[in-house]
Amino acid sequence: DAIGGERLTKRVLRRVSRSLADHYKQRITAKRPENRLKQFTELLCSEGVLADTGQQKGKVVLRKRSCPFIGMLDENHMICAVGLEMIAQIVGSRVRRTACRYEGDPCCVFEIVDKR
């Protein structure tokens, strides 16, 4: 951000999100966003991430209790934006973060907002 400004930072974050999403999307076969989120969760768990999928207020959610990107956390939580965008690209739907470990919640929670 200090080197290239906000515009460059956003471009880099979008590119990183897309690269990470591509890494996972090739291993996900489900068509429906809810099922894609479940398969993604299984992949995360196979990589050692503490995560589960469930229902919350009638919506399918991903709960992450650990973060492989913790070492990259900055004061603006830009790495959280990368994770959010990555999940949206993987499931093919808008996704919103409803809780964040780094803001005092017990885990990060992501919910599918709507289908694209």
PDB file of C-alpha atoms in Angstrom:
ATOM      1  CA  ASP A   1       0.000   0.000   0.000  1.00  0.00           C
ATOM      2  CA  ALA A   2       2.825   2.392   0.872  1.00  0.00           C
ATOM      3  CA  ILE A   3       4.599   1.656  -2.408  1.00  0.00           C
ATOM      4  CA  GLY A   4       1.779   1.538  -4.957  1.00  0.00           C
ATOM      5  CA  GLY A   5      -1.181   3.084  -3.221  1.00  0.00           C
ATOM      6  CA  GLU A   6      -4.684   1.788  -2.655  1.00  0.00           C
ATOM      7  CA  ARG A   7      -5.419   1.105  -6.323  1.00  0.00           C
ATOM      8  CA  LEU A   8      -2.398  -1.167  -6.770  1.00  0.00           C
ATOM      9  CA  THR A   9      -3.102  -2.877  -3.455  1.00  0.00           C
ATOM     10  CA  LYS A  10      -6.638  -3.754  -4.597  1.00  0.00           C
ATOM     11  CA  ARG A  11      -5.329  -5.121  -7.900  1.00  0.00           C
ATOM     12  CA  VAL A  12      -2.799  -7.305  -6.110  1.00  0.00           C
ATOM     13  CA  LEU A  13      -5.415  -8.564  -3.635  1.00  0.00           C
ATOM     14  CA  ARG A  14      -7.812  -9.456  -6.488  1.00  0.00           C
ATOM     15  CA  ARG A  15      -5.046 -11.345  -8.276  1.00  0.00           C
ATOM     16  CA  VAL A  16      -4.015 -13.255  -5.159  1.00  0.00           C
ATOM     17  CA  SER A  17      -7.677 -14.127  -4.458  1.00  0.00           C
ATOM     18  CA  ARG A  18      -8.129 -15.387  -8.011  1.00  0.00           C
ATOM     19  CA  SER A  19      -4.942 -17.485  -7.862  1.00  0.00           C
ATOM     20  CA  LEU A  20      -5.956 -19.099  -4.584  1.00  0.00           C
ATOM     21  CA  ALA A  21      -9.496 -19.725  -5.836  1.00  0.00           C
ATOM     22  CA  ASP A  22      -8.155 -21.367  -9.003  1.00  0.00           C
ATOM     23  CA  HIS A  23      -6.015 -23.661  -6.864  1.00  0.00           C
ATOM     24  CA  TYR A  24      -9.115 -24.980  -5.052  1.00  0.00           C
ATOM     25  CA  LYS A  25     -11.721 -24.762  -7.820  1.00  0.00           C
ATOM     26  CA  GLN A  26     -10.010 -27.421  -9.897  1.00  0.00           C
ATOM     27  CA  ARG A  27     -10.661 -29.915  -7.083  1.00  0.00           C
ATOM     28  CA  ILE A  28     -14.306 -29.009  -6.447  1.00  0.00           C
ATOM     29  CA  THR A  29     -16.964 -30.842  -8.448  1.00  0.00           C
ATOM     30  CA  ALA A  30     -20.239 -29.713  -6.852  1.00  0.00           C
ATOM     31  CA  LYS A  31     -22.526 -27.338  -8.744  1.00  0.00           C
ATOM     32  CA  ARG A  32     -24.600 -25.705  -5.980  1.00  0.00           C
ATOM     33  CA  PRO A  33     -22.873 -22.998  -3.877  1.00  0.00           C
ATOM     34  CA  GLU A  34     -23.771 -24.740  -0.602  1.00  0.00           C
ATOM     35  CA  ASN A  35     -22.202 -27.994  -1.750  1.00  0.00           C
ATOM     36  CA  ARG A  36     -19.180 -26.194  -3.183  1.00  0.00           C
ATOM     37  CA  LEU A  37     -18.668 -24.544   0.223  1.00  0.00           C
ATOM     38  CA  LYS A  38     -18.831 -27.953   1.912  1.00  0.00           C
ATOM     39  CA  GLN A  39     -16.264 -29.427  -0.479  1.00  0.00           C
ATOM     40  CA  PHE A  40     -14.016 -26.404   0.032  1.00  0.00           C
ATOM     41  CA  THR A  41     -14.250 -26.906   3.794  1.00  0.00           C
ATOM     42  CA  GLU A  42     -13.201 -30.533   3.371  1.00  0.00           C
ATOM     43  CA  LEU A  43     -10.173 -29.410   1.354  1.00  0.00           C
ATOM     44  CA  LEU A  44      -9.221 -26.880   4.031  1.00  0.00           C
ATOM     45  CA  CYS A  45      -9.473 -29.551   6.714  1.00  0.00           C
ATOM     46  CA  SER A  46      -7.312 -31.925   4.667  1.00  0.00           C
ATOM     47  CA  GLU A  47      -4.672 -29.156   4.675  1.00  0.00           C
ATOM     48  CA  GLY A  48      -4.800 -28.822   8.463  1.00  0.00           C
ATOM     49  CA  VAL A  49      -7.157 -25.842   8.770  1.00  0.00           C
ATOM     50  CA  LEU A  50      -9.647 -26.144  11.636  1.00  0.00           C
ATOM     51  CA  ALA A  51     -12.939 -25.516   9.834  1.00  0.00           C
ATOM     52  CA  ASP A  52     -16.472 -26.827   9.545  1.00  0.00           C
ATOM     53  CA  THR A  53     -19.619 -26.114   7.587  1.00  0.00           C
ATOM     54  CA  GLY A  54     -23.062 -25.796   9.150  1.00  0.00           C
ATOM     55  CA  GLN A  55     -26.301 -23.860   9.295  1.00  0.00           C
ATOM     56  CA  GLN A  56     -26.725 -20.488  10.978  1.00  0.00           C
ATOM     57  CA  LYS A  57     -29.968 -18.527  10.793  1.00  0.00           C
ATOM     58  CA  GLY A  58     -31.065 -20.611   7.809  1.00  0.00           C
ATOM     59  CA  LYS A  59     -27.861 -20.005   5.839  1.00  0.00           C
ATOM     60  CA  VAL A  60     -24.975 -22.328   5.102  1.00  0.00           C
ATOM     61  CA  VAL A  61     -21.844 -21.039   6.801  1.00  0.00           C
ATOM     62  CA  LEU A  62     -18.150 -21.839   6.913  1.00  0.00           C
ATOM     63  CA  ARG A  63     -16.580 -21.493  10.359  1.00  0.00           C
ATOM     64  CA  LYS A  64     -12.784 -21.214  10.407  1.00  0.00           C
ATOM     65  CA  ARG A  65     -11.035 -21.575  13.738  1.00  0.00           C
ATOM     66  CA  SER A  66      -7.542 -21.312  12.313  1.00  0.00           C
ATOM     67  CA  CYS A  67      -6.039 -19.234   9.531  1.00  0.00           C
ATOM     68  CA  PRO A  68      -3.139 -20.222   7.300  1.00  0.00           C
ATOM     69  CA  PHE A  69      -2.549 -16.524   6.588  1.00  0.00           C
ATOM     70  CA  ILE A  70      -2.208 -15.302  10.196  1.00  0.00           C
ATOM     71  CA  GLY A  71       1.379 -14.228   9.575  1.00  0.00           C
ATOM     72  CA  MET A  72       0.158 -11.815   6.912  1.00  0.00           C
ATOM     73  CA  LEU A  73      -2.471 -10.067   9.057  1.00  0.00           C
ATOM     74  CA  ASP A  74      -2.129  -6.288   9.001  1.00  0.00           C
ATOM     75  CA  GLU A  75      -4.037  -3.496  10.720  1.00  0.00           C
ATOM     76  CA  ASN A  76      -6.471  -3.226   7.782  1.00  0.00           C
ATOM     77  CA  HIS A  77      -7.166  -6.985   7.647  1.00  0.00           C
ATOM     78  CA  MET A  78      -6.400  -7.025   3.919  1.00  0.00           C
ATOM     79  CA  ILE A  79      -5.635 -10.739   4.030  1.00  0.00           C
ATOM     80  CA  CYS A  80      -9.191 -11.246   5.325  1.00  0.00           C
ATOM     81  CA  ALA A  81     -10.448  -9.519   2.178  1.00  0.00           C
ATOM     82  CA  VAL A  82      -8.398 -11.971   0.108  1.00  0.00           C
ATOM     83  CA  GLY A  83      -9.991 -14.903   1.944  1.00  0.00           C
ATOM     84  CA  LEU A  84     -13.483 -13.508   1.515  1.00  0.00           C
ATOM     85  CA  GLU A  85     -13.051 -12.923  -2.212  1.00  0.00           C
ATOM     86  CA  MET A  86     -11.437 -16.335  -2.652  1.00  0.00           C
ATOM     87  CA  ILE A  87     -14.406 -18.069  -1.006  1.00  0.00           C
ATOM     88  CA  ALA A  88     -16.881 -16.117  -3.161  1.00  0.00           C
ATOM     89  CA  GLN A  89     -15.053 -17.145  -6.324  1.00  0.00           C
ATOM     90  CA  ILE A  90     -14.932 -20.775  -5.235  1.00  0.00           C
ATOM     91  CA  VAL A  91     -18.614 -21.087  -4.349  1.00  0.00           C
ATOM     92  CA  GLY A  92     -19.849 -18.887  -7.212  1.00  0.00           C
ATOM     93  CA  SER A  93     -21.958 -16.693  -4.958  1.00  0.00           C
ATOM     94  CA  ARG A  94     -21.654 -13.553  -2.895  1.00  0.00           C
ATOM     95  CA  VAL A  95     -20.239 -14.286   0.538  1.00  0.00           C
ATOM     96  CA  ARG A  96     -20.114 -12.138   3.648  1.00  0.00           C
ATOM     97  CA  ARG A  97     -17.989 -12.450   6.771  1.00  0.00           C
ATOM     98  CA  THR A  98     -20.256 -12.274   9.804  1.00  0.00           C
ATOM     99  CA  ALA A  99     -17.629 -12.872  12.507  1.00  0.00           C
ATOM    100  CA  CYS A 100     -13.862 -12.475  12.762  1.00  0.00           C
ATOM    101  CA  ARG A 101     -11.391 -14.061  15.188  1.00  0.00           C
ATOM    102  CA  TYR A 102      -9.197 -10.984  14.984  1.00  0.00           C
ATOM    103  CA  GLU A 103     -12.065  -8.831  16.214  1.00  0.00           C
ATOM    104  CA  GLY A 104     -12.662 -11.018  19.279  1.00  0.00           C
ATOM    105  CA  ASP A 105     -15.053 -13.652  17.907  1.00  0.00           C
ATOM    106  CA  PRO A 106     -14.337 -17.339  18.604  1.00  0.00           C
ATOM    107  CA  CYS A 107     -13.937 -18.018  14.875  1.00  0.00           C
ATOM    108  CA  CYS A 108     -14.299 -16.422  11.456  1.00  0.00           C
ATOM    109  CA  VAL A 109     -17.714 -17.112   9.953  1.00  0.00           C
ATOM    110  CA  PHE A 110     -18.534 -16.761   6.272  1.00  0.00           C
ATOM    111  CA  GLU A 111     -22.062 -17.105   4.917  1.00  0.00           C
ATOM    112  CA  ILE A 112     -23.425 -17.428   1.415  1.00  0.00           C
ATOM    113  CA  VAL A 113     -25.477 -14.300   0.757  1.00  0.00           C
ATOM    114  CA  ASP A 114     -27.066 -15.180  -2.564  1.00  0.00           C
ATOM    115  CA  LYS A 115     -26.473 -17.192  -5.668  1.00  0.00           C
ATOM    116  CA  ARG A 116     -24.922 -15.402  -8.631  1.00  0.00           C
TER     117      ARG A 116
END
